[in-house]
Tab-separated table of N, CA and C in Angstrom:
chain	number	residue	atom	x	y	z
X	126	ASP	N	11.176	-4.563	12.340
X	126	ASP	CA	9.833	-5.085	12.536
X	126	ASP	C	8.849	-4.345	11.642
X	127	ILE	N	7.898	-5.091	11.115
X	127	ILE	CA	6.856	-4.501	10.278
X	127	ILE	C	5.573	-4.541	11.091
X	128	LEU	N	5.041	-3.369	11.380
X	128	LEU	CA	3.842	-3.251	12.198
X	128	LEU	C	2.608	-3.138	11.312
X	129	PRO	N	1.436	-3.443	11.825
X	129	PRO	CA	0.223	-3.436	11.004
X	129	PRO	C	-0.073	-2.089	10.344
X	130	TRP	N	0.381	-0.997	10.905
X	130	TRP	CA	0.084	0.326	10.351
X	130	TRP	C	1.227	0.878	9.507
X	131	ASP	N	2.306	0.117	9.330
X	131	ASP	CA	3.401	0.560	8.471
X	131	ASP	C	2.956	0.611	7.024
X	132	ASN	N	3.541	1.547	6.274
X	132	ASN	CA	3.358	1.598	4.830
X	132	ASN	C	4.739	1.704	4.217
X	133	ILE	N	4.824	1.866	2.906
X	133	ILE	CA	6.119	1.873	2.254
X	133	ILE	C	6.975	3.033	2.746
X	134	LYS	N	6.368	4.155	3.067
X	134	LYS	CA	7.141	5.310	3.551
X	134	LYS	C	7.786	5.010	4.909
X	135	THR	N	7.024	4.473	5.849
X	135	THR	CA	7.605	4.166	7.162
X	135	THR	C	8.626	3.042	7.062
X	136	MET	N	8.417	2.094	6.135
X	136	MET	CA	9.390	1.014	5.961
X	136	MET	C	10.696	1.547	5.382
X	137	ARG	N	10.612	2.527	4.498
X	137	ARG	CA	11.841	3.134	3.965
X	137	ARG	C	12.586	3.864	5.074
X	138	ILE	N	11.864	4.574	5.929
X	138	ILE	CA	12.501	5.274	7.050
X	138	ILE	C	13.190	4.265	7.968
X	139	LYS	N	12.492	3.182	8.307
X	139	LYS	CA	13.082	2.147	9.158
X	139	LYS	C	14.320	1.538	8.498
X	140	SER	N	14.253	1.327	7.194
X	140	SER	CA	15.377	0.761	6.465
X	140	SER	C	16.586	1.696	6.505
X	141	LEU	N	16.356	2.998	6.349
X	141	LEU	CA	17.457	3.968	6.409
X	141	LEU	C	18.080	4.025	7.799
X	142	ILE	N	17.256	4.006	8.831
X	142	ILE	CA	17.778	4.018	10.205
X	142	ILE	C	18.601	2.761	10.461
X	143	ASN	N	18.084	1.619	10.016
X	143	ASN	CA	18.799	0.359	10.188
X	143	ASN	C	20.128	0.375	9.429
X	144	ALA	N	20.118	0.883	8.191
X	144	ALA	CA	21.347	0.965	7.396
X	144	ALA	C	22.376	1.868	8.072
X	145	LYS	N	21.919	2.993	8.613
X	145	LYS	CA	22.821	3.906	9.315
X	145	LYS	C	23.484	3.193	10.495
X	146	ASN	N	22.715	2.434	11.254
X	146	ASN	CA	23.264	1.697	12.397
X	146	ASN	C	24.262	0.622	11.953
X	147	ILE	N	23.933	-0.087	10.893
X	147	ILE	CA	24.813	-1.149	10.396
X	147	ILE	C	26.136	-0.561	9.899
X	148	VAL	N	26.063	0.517	9.119
X	148	VAL	CA	27.282	1.142	8.606
X	148	VAL	C	28.139	1.662	9.755
X	149	SER	N	27.508	2.278	10.735
X	149	SER	CA	28.251	2.773	11.902
X	149	SER	C	28.964	1.627	12.614
X	150	ASN	N	28.283	0.510	12.802
X	150	ASN	CA	28.897	-0.668	13.444
X	150	ASN	C	30.035	-1.237	12.596
X	151	LEU	N	29.857	-1.261	11.273
X	151	LEU	CA	30.912	-1.764	10.399
X	151	LEU	C	32.157	-0.890	10.472
X	152	ILE	N	31.970	0.417	10.480
X	152	ILE	CA	33.113	1.330	10.579
X	152	ILE	C	33.843	1.125	11.901
X	153	THR	N	33.086	1.032	12.980
X	153	THR	CA	33.687	0.791	14.294
X	153	THR	C	34.459	-0.527	14.304
X	154	ASP	N	33.853	-1.586	13.774
X	154	ASP	CA	34.513	-2.895	13.735
X	154	ASP	C	35.756	-2.871	12.846
X	155	TYR	N	35.703	-2.160	11.735
X	155	TYR	CA	36.860	-2.074	10.840
X	155	TYR	C	38.017	-1.354	11.535
X	156	HIS	N	37.735	-0.231	12.181
X	156	HIS	CA	38.781	0.521	12.886
X	156	HIS	C	39.347	-0.260	14.075
X	157	SER	N	38.575	-1.179	14.606
X	157	SER	CA	39.049	-2.000	15.738
X	157	SER	C	39.684	-3.299	15.266
X	158	ASP	N	39.888	-3.440	13.949
X	158	ASP	CA	40.476	-4.646	13.342
X	158	ASP	C	39.669	-5.914	13.618
X	159	ARG	N	38.355	-5.771	13.824
X	159	ARG	CA	37.514	-6.958	14.036
X	159	ARG	C	37.021	-7.547	12.713
X	160	ILE	N	37.141	-6.760	11.645
X	160	ILE	CA	36.790	-7.280	10.313
X	160	ILE	C	37.878	-6.860	9.332
X	161	LYS	N	38.025	-7.623	8.284
X	161	LYS	CA	38.980	-7.321	7.217
X	161	LYS	C	38.208	-7.236	5.900
X	162	LEU	N	38.639	-6.331	5.063
X	162	LEU	CA	38.029	-6.207	3.749
X	162	LEU	C	38.595	-7.273	2.826
X	163	SER	N	37.766	-7.782	1.960
X	163	SER	CA	38.219	-8.753	0.968
X	163	SER	C	37.507	-8.457	-0.346
X	164	LYS	N	38.036	-9.009	-1.437
X	164	LYS	CA	37.424	-8.801	-2.744
X	164	LYS	C	36.140	-9.613	-2.842
X	165	GLN	N	35.197	-9.061	-3.594
X	165	GLN	CA	33.931	-9.749	-3.803
X	165	GLN	C	34.144	-10.945	-4.717
X	166	ASP	N	33.496	-12.032	-4.383
X	166	ASP	CA	33.561	-13.249	-5.183
X	166	ASP	C	32.822	-13.004	-6.501
X	167	LYS	N	33.537	-13.084	-7.611
X	167	LYS	CA	32.942	-12.831	-8.929
X	167	LYS	C	32.009	-13.955	-9.376
X	168	LEU	N	32.054	-15.095	-8.685
X	168	LEU	CA	31.176	-16.204	-9.049
X	168	LEU	C	29.743	-15.972	-8.599
X	169	MET	N	29.565	-15.070	-7.640
X	169	MET	CA	28.211	-14.764	-7.151
X	169	MET	C	27.513	-13.836	-8.144
X	170	PRO	N	26.374	-14.237	-8.673
X	170	PRO	CA	25.680	-13.344	-9.612
X	170	PRO	C	25.072	-12.145	-8.867
X	171	GLU	N	25.044	-11.024	-9.554
X	171	GLU	CA	24.394	-9.850	-8.977
X	171	GLU	C	22.895	-10.070	-9.019
X	172	SER	N	22.203	-9.472	-8.078
X	172	SER	CA	20.742	-9.594	-8.096
X	172	SER	C	20.120	-8.239	-7.780
X	173	PHE	N	19.036	-7.955	-8.449
X	173	PHE	CA	18.310	-6.710	-8.257
X	173	PHE	C	16.820	-7.017	-8.263
X	174	PHE	N	16.082	-6.248	-7.492
X	174	PHE	CA	14.630	-6.346	-7.550
X	174	PHE	C	14.143	-5.436	-8.663
X	175	PRO	N	13.123	-5.847	-9.396
X	175	PRO	CA	12.624	-4.976	-10.462
X	175	PRO	C	11.978	-3.717	-9.883
X	176	LYS	N	12.036	-2.642	-10.640
X	176	LYS	CA	11.433	-1.375	-10.245
X	176	LYS	C	9.910	-1.521	-10.237
X	177	ARG	N	9.262	-0.860	-9.282
X	177	ARG	CA	7.795	-0.862	-9.248
X	177	ARG	C	7.258	-0.164	-10.486
X	178	LYS	N	6.230	-0.754	-11.084
X	178	LYS	CA	5.580	-0.176	-12.255
X	178	LYS	C	4.128	0.124	-11.901
X	179	PRO	N	3.507	1.048	-12.615
X	179	PRO	CA	2.105	1.370	-12.314
X	179	PRO	C	1.188	0.148	-12.289
X	180	ASN	N	1.412	-0.831	-13.152
X	180	ASN	CA	0.554	-2.025	-13.180
X	180	ASN	C	0.622	-2.834	-11.897
X	181	ASP	N	1.691	-2.654	-11.112
X	181	ASP	CA	1.807	-3.364	-9.835
X	181	ASP	C	0.728	-2.926	-8.853
X	182	GLY	N	0.098	-1.783	-9.104
X	182	GLY	CA	-0.866	-1.231	-8.171
X	182	GLY	C	-2.329	-1.525	-8.487
X	183	VAL	N	-2.594	-2.353	-9.487
X	183	VAL	CA	-3.986	-2.671	-9.823
X	183	VAL	C	-4.623	-3.424	-8.656
X	184	ILE	N	-5.739	-2.925	-8.171
X	184	ILE	CA	-6.445	-3.578	-7.067
X	184	ILE	C	-7.363	-4.653	-7.635
X	185	ASP	N	-7.172	-5.863	-7.185
X	185	ASP	CA	-7.991	-6.994	-7.589
X	185	ASP	C	-9.047	-7.185	-6.510
X	186	LEU	N	-10.287	-6.822	-6.818
X	186	LEU	CA	-11.360	-6.891	-5.828
X	186	LEU	C	-11.769	-8.325	-5.488
X	187	SER	N	-11.170	-9.319	-6.141
X	187	SER	CA	-11.435	-10.705	-5.743
X	187	SER	C	-10.500	-11.127	-4.606
X	188	LYS	N	-9.577	-10.249	-4.234
X	188	LYS	CA	-8.657	-10.519	-3.124
X	188	LYS	C	-9.304	-10.125	-1.796
X	189	SER	N	-8.742	-10.617	-0.709
X	189	SER	CA	-9.273	-10.311	0.629
X	189	SER	C	-9.004	-8.856	1.001
X	190	THR	N	-9.724	-8.379	1.992
X	190	THR	CA	-9.532	-7.026	2.516
X	190	THR	C	-8.085	-6.820	2.932
X	191	ASP	N	-7.523	-7.785	3.643
X	191	ASP	CA	-6.136	-7.666	4.102
X	191	ASP	C	-5.155	-7.609	2.936
X	192	GLU	N	-5.388	-8.410	1.898
X	192	GLU	CA	-4.494	-8.384	0.736
X	192	GLU	C	-4.565	-7.038	0.021
X	193	ILE	N	-5.758	-6.474	-0.109
X	193	ILE	CA	-5.911	-5.158	-0.742
X	193	ILE	C	-5.241	-4.091	0.115
X	194	PHE	N	-5.454	-4.143	1.433
X	194	PHE	CA	-4.817	-3.204	2.359
X	194	PHE	C	-3.299	-3.270	2.229
X	195	ASN	N	-2.742	-4.480	2.189
X	195	ASN	CA	-1.295	-4.631	2.068
X	195	ASN	C	-0.777	-4.104	0.739
X	196	LEU	N	-1.521	-4.312	-0.336
X	196	LEU	CA	-1.124	-3.764	-1.629
X	196	LEU	C	-1.086	-2.236	-1.564
X	197	ILE	N	-2.146	-1.621	-1.041
X	197	ILE	CA	-2.231	-0.163	-0.985
X	197	ILE	C	-1.057	0.414	-0.213
X	198	ARG	N	-0.766	-0.152	0.945
X	198	ARG	CA	0.317	0.422	1.747
X	198	ARG	C	1.693	0.120	1.166
X	199	SER	N	1.806	-0.899	0.322
X	199	SER	CA	3.118	-1.220	-0.256
X	199	SER	C	3.435	-0.420	-1.511
X	200	VAL	N	2.433	0.151	-2.166
X	200	VAL	CA	2.695	0.935	-3.387
X	200	VAL	C	2.315	2.407	-3.226
X	201	SER	N	2.115	2.839	-1.978
X	201	SER	CA	1.787	4.241	-1.708
X	201	SER	C	2.999	5.118	-2.001
X	202	HIS	N	2.861	6.415	-1.772
X	202	HIS	CA	3.958	7.366	-2.019
X	202	HIS	C	5.266	6.814	-1.487
X	203	PRO	N	6.342	6.849	-2.169
X	203	PRO	CA	6.644	7.546	-3.427
X	203	PRO	C	6.400	6.698	-4.676
X	204	PHE	N	5.796	5.528	-4.529
X	204	PHE	CA	5.514	4.676	-5.671
X	204	PHE	C	4.239	5.147	-6.377
X	205	PRO	N	3.885	4.519	-7.508
X	205	PRO	CA	2.754	5.008	-8.315
X	205	PRO	C	1.367	4.871	-7.682
X	206	GLY	N	1.222	4.112	-6.593
X	206	GLY	CA	-0.069	4.000	-5.922
X	206	GLY	C	-0.897	2.821	-6.408
X	207	ALA	N	-1.882	2.467	-5.590
X	207	ALA	CA	-2.836	1.408	-5.943
X	207	ALA	C	-4.042	2.069	-6.596
X	208	TYR	N	-4.709	1.348	-7.468
X	208	TYR	CA	-5.837	1.983	-8.151
X	208	TYR	C	-6.878	0.970	-8.604
X	209	LEU	N	-8.075	1.530	-8.855
X	209	LEU	CA	-9.164	0.799	-9.485
X	209	LEU	C	-9.929	1.775	-10.347
X	210	PHE	N	-10.988	1.299	-10.986
X	210	PHE	CA	-11.705	2.138	-11.936
X	210	PHE	C	-13.167	2.249	-11.574
X	211	TYR	N	-13.727	3.432	-11.858
X	211	TYR	CA	-15.166	3.661	-11.784
X	211	TYR	C	-15.564	4.279	-13.113
X	212	GLN	N	-16.418	3.607	-13.864
X	212	GLN	CA	-16.849	4.036	-15.192
X	212	GLN	C	-15.657	4.419	-16.064
X	213	ASN	N	-14.672	3.535	-16.118
X	213	ASN	CA	-13.451	3.700	-16.910
X	213	ASN	C	-12.589	4.884	-16.497
X	214	LYS	N	-12.836	5.439	-15.318
X	214	LYS	CA	-12.004	6.522	-14.794
X	214	LYS	C	-11.224	5.986	-13.600
X	215	LYS	N	-9.945	6.268	-13.603
X	215	LYS	CA	-9.032	5.744	-12.590
X	215	LYS	C	-9.147	6.518	-11.283
X	216	ILE	N	-9.119	5.792	-10.176
X	216	ILE	CA	-9.001	6.394	-8.851
X	216	ILE	C	-7.781	5.756	-8.189
X	217	THR	N	-6.831	6.601	-7.817
X	217	THR	CA	-5.617	6.135	-7.153
X	217	THR	C	-5.819	6.241	-5.656
X	218	ILE	N	-5.582	5.148	-4.968
X	218	ILE	CA	-5.786	5.100	-3.516
X	218	ILE	C	-4.420	5.095	-2.843
X	219	TRP	N	-4.198	6.116	-2.016
X	219	TRP	CA	-2.919	6.271	-1.323
X	219	TRP	C	-2.949	5.710	0.096
X	220	ASP	N	-4.104	5.730	0.726
X	220	ASP	CA	-4.190	5.268	2.117
X	220	ASP	C	-5.575	4.707	2.375
X	221	ALA	N	-5.621	3.543	2.993
X	221	ALA	CA	-6.876	2.887	3.340
X	221	ALA	C	-6.603	1.930	4.494
X	222	VAL	N	-7.665	1.568	5.200
X	222	VAL	CA	-7.551	0.590	6.284
X	222	VAL	C	-8.756	-0.333	6.257
X	223	PRO	N	-8.563	-1.594	6.662
X	223	PRO	CA	-9.733	-2.455	6.832
X	223	PRO	C	-10.689	-1.780	7.814
X	224	PHE	N	-11.966	-1.784	7.482
X	224	PHE	CA	-12.938	-1.068	8.309
X	224	PHE	C	-13.770	-2.017	9.164
X	225	SER	N	-14.394	-3.000	8.514
X	225	SER	CA	-15.213	-3.958	9.250
X	225	SER	C	-15.358	-5.235	8.430
X	226	TYR	N	-15.477	-6.345	9.153
X	226	TYR	CA	-15.717	-7.623	8.490
X	226	TYR	C	-17.167	-8.082	8.691
X	227	THR	N	-17.918	-7.377	9.538
X	227	THR	CA	-19.264	-7.846	9.876
X	227	THR	C	-20.358	-6.786	9.779
X	228	LEU	N	-20.014	-5.532	9.629
X	228	LEU	CA	-20.987	-4.448	9.736
X	228	LEU	C	-22.020	-4.428	8.607
X	229	TYR	N	-21.621	-4.829	7.416
X	229	TYR	CA	-22.528	-4.764	6.262
X	229	TYR	C	-22.930	-6.165	5.828
X	230	ASN	N	-24.160	-6.307	5.384
X	230	ASN	CA	-24.723	-7.588	4.975
X	230	ASN	C	-24.111	-8.051	3.656
X	231	LYS	N	-23.516	-9.249	3.676
X	231	LYS	CA	-22.888	-9.801	2.475
X	231	LYS	C	-23.888	-10.011	1.342
X	232	ASN	N	-25.132	-10.311	1.675
X	232	ASN	CA	-26.130	-10.645	0.661
X	232	ASN	C	-26.696	-9.427	-0.051
X	233	THR	N	-26.612	-8.247	0.566
X	233	THR	CA	-27.203	-7.062	-0.059
X	233	THR	C	-26.158	-6.102	-0.617
X	234	CYS	N	-24.893	-6.291	-0.285
X	234	CYS	CA	-23.821	-5.410	-0.768
X	234	CYS	C	-22.976	-6.167	-1.785
X	235	LYS	N	-22.603	-5.477	-2.853
X	235	LYS	CA	-21.790	-6.086	-3.894
X	235	LYS	C	-20.335	-5.651	-3.752
X	236	VAL	N	-19.407	-6.547	-4.065
X	236	VAL	CA	-17.982	-6.244	-4.005
X	236	VAL	C	-17.681	-5.040	-4.896
X	237	GLY	N	-16.951	-4.074	-4.344
X	237	GLY	CA	-16.606	-2.851	-5.066
X	237	GLY	C	-17.615	-1.736	-4.887
X	238	GLU	N	-18.731	-2.024	-4.235
X	238	GLU	CA	-19.794	-1.029	-4.050
X	238	GLU	C	-19.376	0.033	-3.031
X	239	ILE	N	-19.697	1.287	-3.348
X	239	ILE	CA	-19.485	2.390	-2.404
X	239	ILE	C	-20.637	2.344	-1.410
X	240	LEU	N	-20.322	2.150	-0.132
X	240	LEU	CA	-21.350	1.957	0.894
X	240	LEU	C	-21.658	3.240	1.667
X	241	GLU	N	-20.635	4.014	1.941
X	241	GLU	CA	-20.793	5.252	2.714
X	241	GLU	C	-19.796	6.274	2.199
X	242	ILE	N	-20.181	7.551	2.243
X	242	ILE	CA	-19.280	8.653	1.942
X	242	ILE	C	-19.396	9.639	3.097
X	243	PHE	N	-18.259	10.087	3.605
X	243	PHE	CA	-18.242	10.950	4.777
X	243	PHE	C	-17.794	12.367	4.419
X	244	ASP	N	-18.132	13.313	5.304
X	244	ASP	CA	-17.815	14.720	5.085
X	244	ASP	C	-16.329	15.000	4.972
X	245	ASP	N	-15.495	14.161	5.563
X	245	ASP	CA	-14.045	14.396	5.530
X	245	ASP	C	-13.395	13.835	4.262
X	246	ASN	N	-14.216	13.539	3.245
X	246	ASN	CA	-13.755	13.041	1.950
X	246	ASN	C	-13.155	11.635	2.047
X	247	THR	N	-13.691	10.827	2.948
X	247	THR	CA	-13.344	9.418	3.019
X	247	THR	C	-14.583	8.618	2.630
X	248	PHE	N	-14.393	7.373	2.270
X	248	PHE	CA	-15.551	6.551	1.936
X	248	PHE	C	-15.238	5.080	2.178
X	249	ILE	N	-16.292	4.284	2.204
X	249	ILE	CA	-16.175	2.849	2.466
X	249	ILE	C	-16.596	2.091	1.215
X	250	ILE	N	-15.788	1.097	0.839
X	250	ILE	CA	-16.185	0.209	-0.246
X	250	ILE	C	-16.241	-1.222	0.270
X	251	LYS	N	-17.086	-2.010	-0.367
X	251	LYS	CA	-17.267	-3.421	-0.017
X	251	LYS	C	-16.154	-4.244	-0.651
X	252	THR	N	-15.587	-5.132	0.136
X	252	THR	CA	-14.601	-6.082	-0.367
X	252	THR	C	-15.212	-7.476	-0.291
X	253	ILE	N	-14.487	-8.451	-0.752
X	253	ILE	CA	-15.029	-9.803	-0.808
X	253	ILE	C	-15.348	-10.368	0.578
X	254	ASP	N	-14.597	-9.912	1.594
X	254	ASP	CA	-14.795	-10.455	2.938
X	254	ASP	C	-15.014	-9.392	4.010
X	255	GLY	N	-15.265	-8.166	3.613
X	255	GLY	CA	-15.468	-7.088	4.588
X	255	GLY	C	-15.613	-5.755	3.895
X	256	THR	N	-15.018	-4.729	4.494
X	256	THR	CA	-15.057	-3.392	3.926
X	256	THR	C	-13.713	-2.704	4.138
X	257	LEU	N	-13.480	-1.691	3.332
X	257	LEU	CA	-12.243	-0.927	3.382
X	257	LEU	C	-12.602	0.549	3.472
X	258	LEU	N	-11.995	1.259	4.422
X	258	LEU	CA	-12.167	2.700	4.546
X	258	LEU	C	-11.073	3.360	3.721
X	259	ILE	N	-11.460	4.082	2.681
X	259	ILE	CA	-10.520	4.792	1.821
X	259	ILE	C	-10.291	6.165	2.445
X	260	LYS	N	-9.051	6.399	2.889
X	260	LYS	CA	-8.723	7.613	3.638
X	260	LYS	C	-8.086	8.698	2.784
X	261	GLU	N	-7.331	8.305	1.760
X	261	GLU	CA	-6.685	9.286	0.882
X	261	GLU	C	-6.666	8.730	-0.530
X	262	PHE	N	-7.077	9.566	-1.485
X	262	PHE	CA	-7.161	9.111	-2.868
X	262	PHE	C	-7.067	10.299	-3.816
X	263	GLU	N	-6.911	10.008	-5.098
X	263	GLU	CA	-6.922	11.008	-6.161
X	263	GLU	C	-7.788	10.484	-7.287
X	264	CYS	N	-8.600	11.376	-7.852
X	264	CYS	CA	-9.376	11.018	-9.028
X	264	CYS	C	-9.823	12.290	-9.739
X	265	ASP	N	-10.333	12.118	-10.951
X	265	ASP	CA	-10.758	13.258	-11.769
X	265	ASP	C	-12.229	13.617	-11.573
X	266	TYR	N	-12.859	13.060	-10.591
X	266	TYR	CA	-14.266	13.340	-10.336
X	266	TYR	C	-14.483	13.413	-8.839
X	267	GLU	N	-15.585	13.967	-8.453
X	267	GLU	CA	-15.879	14.127	-7.034
X	267	GLU	C	-16.612	12.892	-6.507
X	268	ILE	N	-16.153	12.422	-5.357
X	268	ILE	CA	-16.842	11.312	-4.701
X	268	ILE	C	-17.971	11.944	-3.884
X	269	THR	N	-19.194	11.771	-4.358
X	269	THR	CA	-20.349	12.377	-3.686
X	269	THR	C	-21.385	11.304	-3.382
X	270	ASN	N	-22.366	11.666	-2.598
X	270	ASN	CA	-23.373	10.705	-2.159
X	270	ASN	C	-24.143	10.072	-3.317
X	271	HIS	N	-24.201	10.719	-4.467
X	271	HIS	CA	-24.920	10.078	-5.577
X	271	HIS	C	-24.187	8.839	-6.096
X	272	LEU	N	-22.931	8.642	-5.693
X	272	LEU	CA	-22.189	7.464	-6.084
X	272	LEU	C	-22.454	6.251	-5.182
X	273	ILE	N	-23.094	6.466	-4.038
X	273	ILE	CA	-23.370	5.339	-3.133
X	273	ILE	C	-24.159	4.283	-3.896
X	274	GLY	N	-23.719	3.057	-3.777
X	274	GLY	CA	-24.369	1.957	-4.476
X	274	GLY	C	-23.707	1.637	-5.813
X	275	ASN	N	-22.930	2.575	-6.349
X	275	ASN	CA	-22.177	2.309	-7.560
X	275	ASN	C	-20.970	1.453	-7.245
X	276	LYS	N	-20.423	0.794	-8.253
X	276	LYS	CA	-19.328	-0.150	-8.019
X	276	LYS	C	-18.062	0.274	-8.728
X	277	PHE	N	-16.940	0.012	-8.035
X	277	PHE	CA	-15.613	0.126	-8.634
X	277	PHE	C	-15.282	-1.188	-9.286
X	278	LYS	N	-14.410	-1.152	-10.243
X	278	LYS	CA	-13.938	-2.378	-10.902
X	278	LYS	C	-12.439	-2.391	-10.871
């Protein structure tokens, strides 16, 4: 099961636990003669998912809050992370959550705008349909109150 607060790290843990259970059941079934080994059908093509690349993490601010949230949690550690830019400087976002869909006025706030910065080094940015609380990030500059009102791209 994928829960709303899962990220790629928790999904990998769940996948490993599930794999351990499946392998254990297969070994038990094999020793009990409930399954037989057979050769793999060579007519079936092999399939692989492509490796995650840094470009997979570009945040498109024209997407919904939920879509951005899902992107961030799917490319978080150990992958390259989700990111956007402020004045051509990259900020990598490792953890964020939808914050509010109604708290800020759509007519006075611009998408990508930094709305609030908190003492615990978290901040809120405006999305197309709400706001996102950025909980963990990396960048080469300090996120300070003078950035409020500035926009990410």
